[in-house]
Coordinates of C-alpha atoms in Angstrom, one line a residue:
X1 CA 82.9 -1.6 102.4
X2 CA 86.1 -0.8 105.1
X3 CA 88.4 -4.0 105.2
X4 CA 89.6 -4.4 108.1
X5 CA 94.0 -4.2 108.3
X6 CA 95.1 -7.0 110.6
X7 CA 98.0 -5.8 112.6
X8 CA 100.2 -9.0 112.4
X9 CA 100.0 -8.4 108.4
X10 CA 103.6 -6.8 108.6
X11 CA 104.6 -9.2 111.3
X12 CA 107.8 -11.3 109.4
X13 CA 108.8 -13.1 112.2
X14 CA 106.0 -15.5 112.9
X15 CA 104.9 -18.5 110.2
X16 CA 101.8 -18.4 112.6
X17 CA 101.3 -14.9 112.2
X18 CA 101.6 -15.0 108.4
X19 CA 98.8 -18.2 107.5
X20 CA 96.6 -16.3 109.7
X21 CA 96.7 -13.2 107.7
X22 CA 96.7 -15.1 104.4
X23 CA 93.1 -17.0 106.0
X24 CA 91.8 -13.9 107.1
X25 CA 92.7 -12.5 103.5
X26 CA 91.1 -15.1 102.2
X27 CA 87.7 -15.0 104.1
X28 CA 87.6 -11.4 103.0
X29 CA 88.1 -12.0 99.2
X30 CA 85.2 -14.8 99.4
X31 CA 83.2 -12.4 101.5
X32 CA 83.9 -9.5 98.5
X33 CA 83.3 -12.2 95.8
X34 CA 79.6 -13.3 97.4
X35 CA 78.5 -9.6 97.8
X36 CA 79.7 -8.8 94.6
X37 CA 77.8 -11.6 93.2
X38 CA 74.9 -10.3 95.0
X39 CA 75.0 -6.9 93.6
X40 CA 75.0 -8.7 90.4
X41 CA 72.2 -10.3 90.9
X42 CA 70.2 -7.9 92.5
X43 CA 71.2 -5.5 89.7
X44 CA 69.9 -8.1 87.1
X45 CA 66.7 -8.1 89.0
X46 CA 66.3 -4.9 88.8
X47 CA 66.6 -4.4 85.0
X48 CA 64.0 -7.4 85.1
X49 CA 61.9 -5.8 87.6
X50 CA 62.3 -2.1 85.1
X51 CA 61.7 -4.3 81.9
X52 CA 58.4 -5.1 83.4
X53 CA 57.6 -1.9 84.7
X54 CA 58.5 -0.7 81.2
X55 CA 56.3 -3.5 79.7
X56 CA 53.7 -3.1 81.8
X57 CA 53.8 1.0 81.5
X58 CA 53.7 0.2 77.7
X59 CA 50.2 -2.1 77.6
X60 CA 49.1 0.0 79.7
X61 CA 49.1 2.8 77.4
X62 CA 48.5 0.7 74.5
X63 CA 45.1 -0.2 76.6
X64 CA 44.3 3.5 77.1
X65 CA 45.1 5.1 73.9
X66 CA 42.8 1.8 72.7
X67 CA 40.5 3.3 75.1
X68 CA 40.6 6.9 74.0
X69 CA 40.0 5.7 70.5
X70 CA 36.6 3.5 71.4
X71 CA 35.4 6.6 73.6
X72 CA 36.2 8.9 70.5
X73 CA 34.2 6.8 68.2
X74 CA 31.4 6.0 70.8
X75 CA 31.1 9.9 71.4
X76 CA 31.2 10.3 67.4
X77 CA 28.1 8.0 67.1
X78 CA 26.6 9.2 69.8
X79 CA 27.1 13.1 68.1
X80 CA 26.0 11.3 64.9
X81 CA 23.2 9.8 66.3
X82 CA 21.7 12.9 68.1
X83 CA 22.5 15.1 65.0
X84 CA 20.2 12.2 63.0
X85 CA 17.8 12.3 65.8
X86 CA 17.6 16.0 65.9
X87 CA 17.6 16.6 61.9
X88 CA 14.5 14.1 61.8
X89 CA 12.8 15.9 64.6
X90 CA 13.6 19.2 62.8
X91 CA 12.1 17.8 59.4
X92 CA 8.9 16.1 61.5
X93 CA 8.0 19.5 63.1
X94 CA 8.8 21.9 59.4
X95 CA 6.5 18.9 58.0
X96 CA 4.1 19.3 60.7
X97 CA 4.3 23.9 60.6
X98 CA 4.1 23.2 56.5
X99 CA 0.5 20.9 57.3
X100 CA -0.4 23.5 59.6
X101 CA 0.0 26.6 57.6
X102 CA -1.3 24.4 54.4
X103 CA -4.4 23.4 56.7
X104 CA -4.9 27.4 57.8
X105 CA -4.1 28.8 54.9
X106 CA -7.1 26.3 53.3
X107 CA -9.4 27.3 56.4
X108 CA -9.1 30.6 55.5
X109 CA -9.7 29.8 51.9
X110 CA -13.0 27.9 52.7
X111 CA -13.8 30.5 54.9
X112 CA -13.2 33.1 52.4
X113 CA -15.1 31.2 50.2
X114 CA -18.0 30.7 52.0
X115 CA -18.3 34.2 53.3
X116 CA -18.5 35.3 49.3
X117 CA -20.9 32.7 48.7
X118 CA -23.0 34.0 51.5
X119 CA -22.4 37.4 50.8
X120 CA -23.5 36.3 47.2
X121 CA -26.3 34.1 48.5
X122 CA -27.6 37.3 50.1
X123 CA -27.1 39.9 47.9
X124 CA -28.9 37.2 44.8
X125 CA -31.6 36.9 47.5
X126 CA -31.7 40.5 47.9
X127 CA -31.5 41.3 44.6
X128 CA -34.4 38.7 43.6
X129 CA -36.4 40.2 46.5
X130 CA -36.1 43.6 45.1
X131 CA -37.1 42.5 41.6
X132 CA -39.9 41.0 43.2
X133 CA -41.0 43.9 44.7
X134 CA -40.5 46.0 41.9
X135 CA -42.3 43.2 39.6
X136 CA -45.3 43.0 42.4
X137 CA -45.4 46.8 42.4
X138 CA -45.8 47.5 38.4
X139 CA -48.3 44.3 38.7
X140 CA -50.1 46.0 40.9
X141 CA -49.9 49.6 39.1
X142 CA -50.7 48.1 35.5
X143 CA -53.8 46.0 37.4
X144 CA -54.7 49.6 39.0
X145 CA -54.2 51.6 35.5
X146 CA -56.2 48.7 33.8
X147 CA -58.7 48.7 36.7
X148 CA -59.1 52.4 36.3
X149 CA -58.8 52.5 32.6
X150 CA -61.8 49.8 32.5
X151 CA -63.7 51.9 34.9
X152 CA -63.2 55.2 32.8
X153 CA -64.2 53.3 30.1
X154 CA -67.5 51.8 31.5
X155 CA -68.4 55.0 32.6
X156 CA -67.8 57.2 29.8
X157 CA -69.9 54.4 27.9
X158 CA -72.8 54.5 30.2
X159 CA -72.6 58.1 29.7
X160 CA -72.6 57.9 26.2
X161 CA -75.6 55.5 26.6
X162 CA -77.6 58.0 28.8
X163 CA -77.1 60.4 26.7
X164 CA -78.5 58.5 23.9
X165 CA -81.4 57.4 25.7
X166 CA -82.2 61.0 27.3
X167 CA -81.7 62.1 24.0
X168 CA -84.6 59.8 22.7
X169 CA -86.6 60.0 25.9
X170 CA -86.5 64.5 25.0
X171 CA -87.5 63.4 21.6
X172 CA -90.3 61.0 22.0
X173 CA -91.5 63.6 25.2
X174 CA -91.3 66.7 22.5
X175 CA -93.7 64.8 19.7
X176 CA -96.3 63.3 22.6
X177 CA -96.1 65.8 24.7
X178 CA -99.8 66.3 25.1
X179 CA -100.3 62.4 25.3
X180 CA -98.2 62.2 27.7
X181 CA -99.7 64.7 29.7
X182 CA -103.0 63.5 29.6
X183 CA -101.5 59.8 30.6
X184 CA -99.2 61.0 33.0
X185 CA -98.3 58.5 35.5
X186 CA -95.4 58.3 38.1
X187 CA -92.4 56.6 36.7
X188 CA -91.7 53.0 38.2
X189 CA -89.2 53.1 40.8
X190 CA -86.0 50.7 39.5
X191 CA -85.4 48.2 42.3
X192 CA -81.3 47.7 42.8
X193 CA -80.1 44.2 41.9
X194 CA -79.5 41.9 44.4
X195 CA -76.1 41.5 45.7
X196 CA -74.0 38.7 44.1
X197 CA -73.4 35.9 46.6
X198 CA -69.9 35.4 48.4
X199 CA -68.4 33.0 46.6
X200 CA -68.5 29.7 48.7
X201 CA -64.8 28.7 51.1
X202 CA -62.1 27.0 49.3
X203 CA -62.2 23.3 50.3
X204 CA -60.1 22.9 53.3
X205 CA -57.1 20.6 53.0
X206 CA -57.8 17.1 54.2
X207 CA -57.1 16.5 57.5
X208 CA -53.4 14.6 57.8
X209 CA -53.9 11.2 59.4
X210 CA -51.1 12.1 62.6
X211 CA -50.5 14.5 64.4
X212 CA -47.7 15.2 63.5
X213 CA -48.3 15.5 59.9
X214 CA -50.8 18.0 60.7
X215 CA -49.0 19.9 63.5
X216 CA -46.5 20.3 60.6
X217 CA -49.4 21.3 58.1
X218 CA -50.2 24.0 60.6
X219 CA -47.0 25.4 61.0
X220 CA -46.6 25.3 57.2
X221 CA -49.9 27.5 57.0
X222 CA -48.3 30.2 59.5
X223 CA -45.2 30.2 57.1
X224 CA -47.4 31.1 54.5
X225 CA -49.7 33.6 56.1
X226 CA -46.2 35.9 57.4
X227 CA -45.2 35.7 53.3
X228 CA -48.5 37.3 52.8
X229 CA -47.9 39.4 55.9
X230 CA -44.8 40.3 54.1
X231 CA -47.0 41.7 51.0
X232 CA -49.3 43.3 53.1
X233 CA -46.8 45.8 55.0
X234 CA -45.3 46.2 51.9
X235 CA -48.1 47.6 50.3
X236 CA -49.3 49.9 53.4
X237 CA -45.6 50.9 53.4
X238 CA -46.1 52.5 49.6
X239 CA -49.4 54.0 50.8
X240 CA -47.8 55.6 54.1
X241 CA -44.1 57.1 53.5
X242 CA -43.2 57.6 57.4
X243 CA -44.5 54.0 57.8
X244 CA -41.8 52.9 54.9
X245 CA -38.9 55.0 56.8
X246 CA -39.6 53.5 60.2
X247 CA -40.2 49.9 59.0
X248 CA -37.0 50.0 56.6
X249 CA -34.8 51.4 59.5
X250 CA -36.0 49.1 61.9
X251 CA -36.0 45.9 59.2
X252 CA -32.4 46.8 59.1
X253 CA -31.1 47.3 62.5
X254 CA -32.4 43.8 63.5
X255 CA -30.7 42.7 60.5
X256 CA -27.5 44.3 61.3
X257 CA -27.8 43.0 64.8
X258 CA -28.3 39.8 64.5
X259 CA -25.7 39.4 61.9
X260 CA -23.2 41.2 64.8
X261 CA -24.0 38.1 67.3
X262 CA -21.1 35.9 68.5
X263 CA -19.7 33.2 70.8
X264 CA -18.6 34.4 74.4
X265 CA -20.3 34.9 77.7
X266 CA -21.8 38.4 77.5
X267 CA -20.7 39.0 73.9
X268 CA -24.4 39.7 72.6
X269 CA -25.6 42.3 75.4
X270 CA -25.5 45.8 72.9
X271 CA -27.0 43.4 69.8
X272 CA -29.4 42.2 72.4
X273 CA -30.5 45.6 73.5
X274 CA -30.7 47.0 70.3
X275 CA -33.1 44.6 68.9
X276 CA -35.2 44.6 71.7
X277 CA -35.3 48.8 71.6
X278 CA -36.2 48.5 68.0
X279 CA -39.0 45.7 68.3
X280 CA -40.3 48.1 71.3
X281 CA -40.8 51.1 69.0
X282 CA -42.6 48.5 66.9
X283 CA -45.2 47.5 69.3
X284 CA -45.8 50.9 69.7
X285 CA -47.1 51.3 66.3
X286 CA -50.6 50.3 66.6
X287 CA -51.7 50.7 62.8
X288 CA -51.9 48.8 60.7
X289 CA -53.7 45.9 62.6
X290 CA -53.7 42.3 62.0
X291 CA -55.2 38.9 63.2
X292 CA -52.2 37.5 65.4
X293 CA -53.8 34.0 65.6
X294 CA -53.1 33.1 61.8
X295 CA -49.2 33.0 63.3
X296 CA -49.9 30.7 66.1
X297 CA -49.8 27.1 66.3
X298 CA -53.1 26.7 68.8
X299 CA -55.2 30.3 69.2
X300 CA -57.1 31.0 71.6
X301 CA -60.7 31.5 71.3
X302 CA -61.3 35.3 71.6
X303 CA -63.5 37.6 70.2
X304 CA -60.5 40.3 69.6
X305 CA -57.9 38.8 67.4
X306 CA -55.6 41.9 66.1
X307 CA -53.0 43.3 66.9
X308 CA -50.0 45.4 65.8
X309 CA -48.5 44.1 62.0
X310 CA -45.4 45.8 62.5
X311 CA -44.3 44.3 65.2
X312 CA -45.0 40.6 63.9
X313 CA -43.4 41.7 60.6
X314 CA -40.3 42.6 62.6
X315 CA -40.5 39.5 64.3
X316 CA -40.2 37.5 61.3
X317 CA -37.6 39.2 60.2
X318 CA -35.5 38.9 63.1
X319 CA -36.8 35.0 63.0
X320 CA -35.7 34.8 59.4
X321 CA -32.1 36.2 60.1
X322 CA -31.7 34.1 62.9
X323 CA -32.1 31.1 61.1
X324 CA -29.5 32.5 58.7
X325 CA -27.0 32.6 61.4
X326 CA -28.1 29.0 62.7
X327 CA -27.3 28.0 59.1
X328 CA -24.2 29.9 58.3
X329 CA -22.7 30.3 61.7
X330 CA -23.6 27.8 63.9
X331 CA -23.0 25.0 60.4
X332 CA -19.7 26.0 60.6
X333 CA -19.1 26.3 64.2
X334 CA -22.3 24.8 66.4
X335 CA -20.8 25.6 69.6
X336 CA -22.0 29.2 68.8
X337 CA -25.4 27.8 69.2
X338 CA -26.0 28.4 72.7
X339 CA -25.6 31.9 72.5
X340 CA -27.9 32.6 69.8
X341 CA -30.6 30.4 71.2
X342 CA -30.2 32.4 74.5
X343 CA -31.3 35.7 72.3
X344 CA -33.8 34.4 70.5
X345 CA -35.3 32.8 73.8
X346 CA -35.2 35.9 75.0
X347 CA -36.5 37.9 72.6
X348 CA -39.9 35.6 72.6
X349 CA -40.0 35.4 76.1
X350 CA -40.0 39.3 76.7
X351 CA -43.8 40.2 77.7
X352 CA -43.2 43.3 75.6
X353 CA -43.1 41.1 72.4
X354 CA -46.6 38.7 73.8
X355 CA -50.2 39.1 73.0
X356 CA -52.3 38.2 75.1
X357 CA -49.7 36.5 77.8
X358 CA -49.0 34.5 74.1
X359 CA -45.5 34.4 72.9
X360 CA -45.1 34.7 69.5
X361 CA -42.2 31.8 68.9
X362 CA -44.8 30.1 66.5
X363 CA -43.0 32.4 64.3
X364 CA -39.6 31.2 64.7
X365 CA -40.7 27.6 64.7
X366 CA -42.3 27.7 61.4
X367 CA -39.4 28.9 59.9
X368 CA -37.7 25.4 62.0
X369 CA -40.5 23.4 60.2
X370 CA -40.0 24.4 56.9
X371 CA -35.6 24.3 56.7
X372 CA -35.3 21.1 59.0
X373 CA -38.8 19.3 59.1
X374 CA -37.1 16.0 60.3
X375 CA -37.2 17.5 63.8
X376 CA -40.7 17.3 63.9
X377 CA -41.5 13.4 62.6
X378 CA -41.1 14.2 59.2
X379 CA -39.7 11.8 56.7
X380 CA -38.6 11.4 53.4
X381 CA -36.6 9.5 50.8
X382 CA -32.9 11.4 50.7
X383 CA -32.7 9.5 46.4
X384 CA -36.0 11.1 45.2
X385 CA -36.5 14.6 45.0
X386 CA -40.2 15.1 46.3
X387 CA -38.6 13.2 49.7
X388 CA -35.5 15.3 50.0
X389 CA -37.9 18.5 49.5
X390 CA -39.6 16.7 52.8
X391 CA -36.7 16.6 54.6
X392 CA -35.8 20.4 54.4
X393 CA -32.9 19.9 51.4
X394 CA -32.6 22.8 50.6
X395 CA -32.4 24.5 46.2
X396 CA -29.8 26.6 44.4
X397 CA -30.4 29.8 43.8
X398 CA -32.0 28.8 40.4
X399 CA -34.3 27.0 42.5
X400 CA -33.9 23.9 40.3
X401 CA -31.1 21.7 41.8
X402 CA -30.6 20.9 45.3
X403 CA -27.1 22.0 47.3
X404 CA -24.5 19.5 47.8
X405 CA -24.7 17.1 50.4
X406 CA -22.0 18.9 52.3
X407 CA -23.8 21.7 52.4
X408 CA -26.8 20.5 52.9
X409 CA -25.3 18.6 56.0
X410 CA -23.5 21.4 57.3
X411 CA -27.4 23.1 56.9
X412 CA -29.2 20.3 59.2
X413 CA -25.8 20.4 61.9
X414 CA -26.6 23.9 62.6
X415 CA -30.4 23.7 62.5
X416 CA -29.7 20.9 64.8
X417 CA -27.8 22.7 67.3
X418 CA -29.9 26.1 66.8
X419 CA -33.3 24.1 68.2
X420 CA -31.2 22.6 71.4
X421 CA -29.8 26.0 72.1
X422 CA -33.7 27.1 72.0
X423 CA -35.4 24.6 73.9
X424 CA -33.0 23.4 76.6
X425 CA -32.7 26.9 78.0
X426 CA -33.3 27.1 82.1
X427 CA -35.8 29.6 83.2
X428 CA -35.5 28.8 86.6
X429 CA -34.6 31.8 88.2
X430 CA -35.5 34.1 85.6
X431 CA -38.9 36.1 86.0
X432 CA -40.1 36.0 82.1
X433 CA -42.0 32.6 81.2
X434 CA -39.7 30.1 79.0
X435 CA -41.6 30.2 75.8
X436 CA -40.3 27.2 74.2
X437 CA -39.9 24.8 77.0
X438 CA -37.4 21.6 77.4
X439 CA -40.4 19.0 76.6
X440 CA -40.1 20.1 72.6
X441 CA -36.2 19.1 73.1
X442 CA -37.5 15.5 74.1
X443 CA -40.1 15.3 71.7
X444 CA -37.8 16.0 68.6
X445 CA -35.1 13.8 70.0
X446 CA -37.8 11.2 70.2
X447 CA -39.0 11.6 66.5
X448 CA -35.7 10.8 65.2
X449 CA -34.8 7.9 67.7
X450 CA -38.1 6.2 67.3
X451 CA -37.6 6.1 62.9
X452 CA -37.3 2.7 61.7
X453 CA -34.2 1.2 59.5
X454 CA -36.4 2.0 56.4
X455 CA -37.3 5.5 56.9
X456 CA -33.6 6.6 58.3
X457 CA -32.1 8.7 56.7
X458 CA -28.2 10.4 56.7
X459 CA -29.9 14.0 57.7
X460 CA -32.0 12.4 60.5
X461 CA -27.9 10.9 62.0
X462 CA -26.8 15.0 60.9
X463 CA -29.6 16.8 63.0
X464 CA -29.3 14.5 65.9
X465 CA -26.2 14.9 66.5
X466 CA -25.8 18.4 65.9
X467 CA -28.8 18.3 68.5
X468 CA -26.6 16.6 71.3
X469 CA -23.0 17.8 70.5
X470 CA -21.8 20.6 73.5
X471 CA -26.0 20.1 74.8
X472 CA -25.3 17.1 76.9
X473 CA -25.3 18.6 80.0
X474 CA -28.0 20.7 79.9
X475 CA -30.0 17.5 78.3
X476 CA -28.3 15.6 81.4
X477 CA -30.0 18.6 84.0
X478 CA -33.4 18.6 82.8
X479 CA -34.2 14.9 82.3
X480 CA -31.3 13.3 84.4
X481 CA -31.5 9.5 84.1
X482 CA -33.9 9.5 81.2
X483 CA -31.5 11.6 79.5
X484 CA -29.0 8.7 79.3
X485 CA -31.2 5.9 78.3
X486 CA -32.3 8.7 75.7
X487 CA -28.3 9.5 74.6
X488 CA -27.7 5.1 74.8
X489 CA -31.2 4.5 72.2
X490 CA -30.1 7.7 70.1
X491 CA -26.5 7.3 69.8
X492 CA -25.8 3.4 70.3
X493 CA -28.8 1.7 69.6
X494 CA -30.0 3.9 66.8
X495 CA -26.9 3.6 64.3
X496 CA -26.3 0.0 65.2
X497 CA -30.1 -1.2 63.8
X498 CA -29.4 1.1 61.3
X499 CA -27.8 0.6 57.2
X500 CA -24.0 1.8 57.6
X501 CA -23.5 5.1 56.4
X502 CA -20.8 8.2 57.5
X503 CA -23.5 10.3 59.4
X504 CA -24.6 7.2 61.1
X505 CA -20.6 6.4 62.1
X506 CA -20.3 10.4 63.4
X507 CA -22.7 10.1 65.3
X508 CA -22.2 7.0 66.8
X509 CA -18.3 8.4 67.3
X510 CA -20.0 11.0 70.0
X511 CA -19.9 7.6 72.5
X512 CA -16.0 8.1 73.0
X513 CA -15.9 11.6 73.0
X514 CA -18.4 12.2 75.7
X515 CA -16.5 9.0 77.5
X516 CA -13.4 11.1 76.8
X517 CA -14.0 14.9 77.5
X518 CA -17.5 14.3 79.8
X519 CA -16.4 11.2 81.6
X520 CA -19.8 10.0 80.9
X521 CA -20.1 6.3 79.8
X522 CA -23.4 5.7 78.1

């Protein structure tokens, strides 16, 4: 700060002079003193005002580091939480690929296993069939080398006895020869015996008090007339060697084709073809003949009742092996169903394969009546064996005990499926004639929701709702309303006013899934 000089400060001549400079000196030294002391005090409030900057710089960072720290250990449990949360996921889905590979892996195993067991069922049928044959065939031989050594032997003794008695005749002829002469008279003509009487009709079965029971009796009698059938080509086929090539080959291309058959729209066109090329060459073959009515369920009255054996043989056979795959594949699988009820529809619809206009499905639904007879109002009790042998449960190979239940289940389940993919099939726009029409869907459907609490059984739950699983639309288009009143009594009603069992809680479990995959609400 500039001070300022007074000018009189030298000035010695003047007392006036003088006190004025030493006031003026004054003021200035009290003027230096009070900014001085205010540069003091603004310095000390500025080392207060830095001390709380400093202070306040210092919580500050204590705050942040405190900050940094909770952030690092929030992020660390976060990191700790989303590694738990990952490794537990990472176990749940290694838990889940080991269930899935330990469920495949036993999928393949059962399906292993019941491909040998059906490979073994076959080849023990085949093998029984062939010993059979070969039994039936030295039968028949040591009957014929009896029959002709019996014959031989009859005639070599009336032989002997003629000669005996021409002998004698010569001899007593030789010693009264001249009384004989004399008394000669013709000789007696010997009048043939009368022909021994037919032996009078075995006595007919009595007639079953419902129809049903004798609808079934009938189809039973058609099983048995195409095992006779059976016997019958094979003995033509040891008496005609081009007949034995042809009907082998063709027994075995049906076989083979029908075995081929699989799910999947158009999947079945070359089997198809090539059993209906082999039963054409079949009808061809007019000799041998046979009576066609014995293999239907109502014959018409007509005065010309054969026609072709082969091709009703064939028939059966491809009827037998279709069964098989109802059983086998369809068991297993029963969406397959569809598809080979659409070829053995076809097959018996085909006016190649009719006499008379006639299909020849009788055939096929014998075979139904004998391996699932609850379809057609039959009944039985599943704890004794005569009813389980009533209800189509079905022997060992020994023929002694009776399969498992689980196989015997998985049996009915395809059977089940195998008549709906039959008889709901829609001929509509098609040219041939449906030969097993929708009504005998409804009529089966009715047998097994019309039994009573007492006669139910677990297979009559099995076959229903094999009958309904992945058929409820079709059901649906040919009956419409009545088909849900029908699906309500058969698979609400039905189990409820039935005893509690596993097949009656499967089926009754069909409820949600139509709800749930159909949005149909019963």
């Amino acid at each position: 700060m500039e001070i300022m000089t007074s000018p009189y400060k030298l000035a010695k001549d003047s007392p006036s002079r003088q006190l004025l400079w030493e006031l003026g000196q004054l003021a200035i030294s009290t003027q230096e003193g009070f900014y001085a002391h205010l540069d003091r005090e603004s310095h000390k409030r500025q080392a207060l005002h830095q001390q709380a900057l400093a202070a306040a710089t210092a919580k500050h960072e204590s705050v942040r580091r405190t900050a940094e720290q909770y952030q690092e250990r929030l992020e660390e449990q976060i990191r700790a939480e989303q590694k738990r949360r990952d490794d537990e996921e990472q176990r749940e889905l290694e838990k889940l690929r080991r269930e899935r590979v330990e469920q495949e892996t036993a999928e393949r195993n059962r399906d292993v296993e019941r491909a040998k067991t059906i490979e073994l069922e076959k080849r023990t049928a085949e093998v029984k069939r062939l010993e059979k044959e070969a039994a039936y065939r030295r039968k028949a031989e040591r009957e014929r080398q009896d029959t002709e050594t019996a014959k031989r032997q009859e005639e070599e003794r009336k032989k002997t006895a003629r000669q005996k008695d021409d002998a004698a005749a010569a001899e007593v002829r030789a010693r009264e020869a001249t009384v004989i002469a004399q008394k000669a008279r013709s000789a007696p003509v010997v009048q043939a015996p009368a022909p021994i009487p037919a032996p009078a009709p075995p006595v007919q079965q009595a007639t079953l008090t419902t129809h049903l029971e004798a609808e079934h009796s009938r189809y039973l009698e058609i099983h048995r007339a195409l095992k006779e059938l059976r016997n019958f080509m094979t003995t033509q086929a040891k008496q005609n060697a081009q007949l034995k090539g042809a009907m082998g080959d063709m027994r075995r291309e049906i076989r083979k084709s029908v075995g081929q058959l699989r799910d999947g729209k158009g999947a079945n066109k070359v089997q198809l073809q090539t059993t209906i090329e082999t039963l054409k060459k079949a009808a061809t073959v007019v000799e041998p003949q046979v009576d066609i009515t014995m293999f239907l369920a109502s014959p018409p009255q007509v005065d010309d009742r054969n026609g072709p054996a082969l091709l009703v043989y064939l028939l059966n056979i491809f009827a037998k092996a279709m069964i098989s795959q109802f059983i086998n594949e369809a068991g297993v699988k029963p969406l397959i169903a569809d598809n080979l009820g659409t070829v053995a529809s076809h097959i018996f619809a085909l006016d190649n394969f009719r006499w008379k206009g006639i299909s020849l499905i009788d055939v096929l639904i014998a075979k139904f009546h004998v391996v699932c007879p609850v379809l057609f109002g039959i009944y039985g009790n599943e704890r004794t064996p005569e009813g389980k042998q009533r209800l189509g449960w079905w022997r060992e190979e020994d023929g002694r005990a009776f399969v498992p239940e689980q196989r015997h289940f998985e049996r009915m389940t395809g059977l089940g499926a195998g008549f709906a993919g039959i008889s709901l099939k829609n001929y509509e726009k098609a040219r041939a004639q449906n030969p097993y029409p929708d009504k005998h869907y409804w009529t089966s459907l009715a047998c097994i929701t019309n039994v009573s609490p007492q006669q139910i059984t677990q297979t009559h739950f099995v076959v229903l709702k094999g009958m309904v699983e992945n058929f409820e639309s079709k059901f649906l288009h040919f009956f419409g309303d009545a088909a849900i009143a029908a699906l309500r009594l058969g698979l609400i009603e039905l189990p409820r006013r039935s005893p509690p069992s596993v097949a009656a809680k499967s089926l009754a479990g069909l409820v949600d899934v139509l709800k749930r995959d159909k949005k149909l609400t019963l």
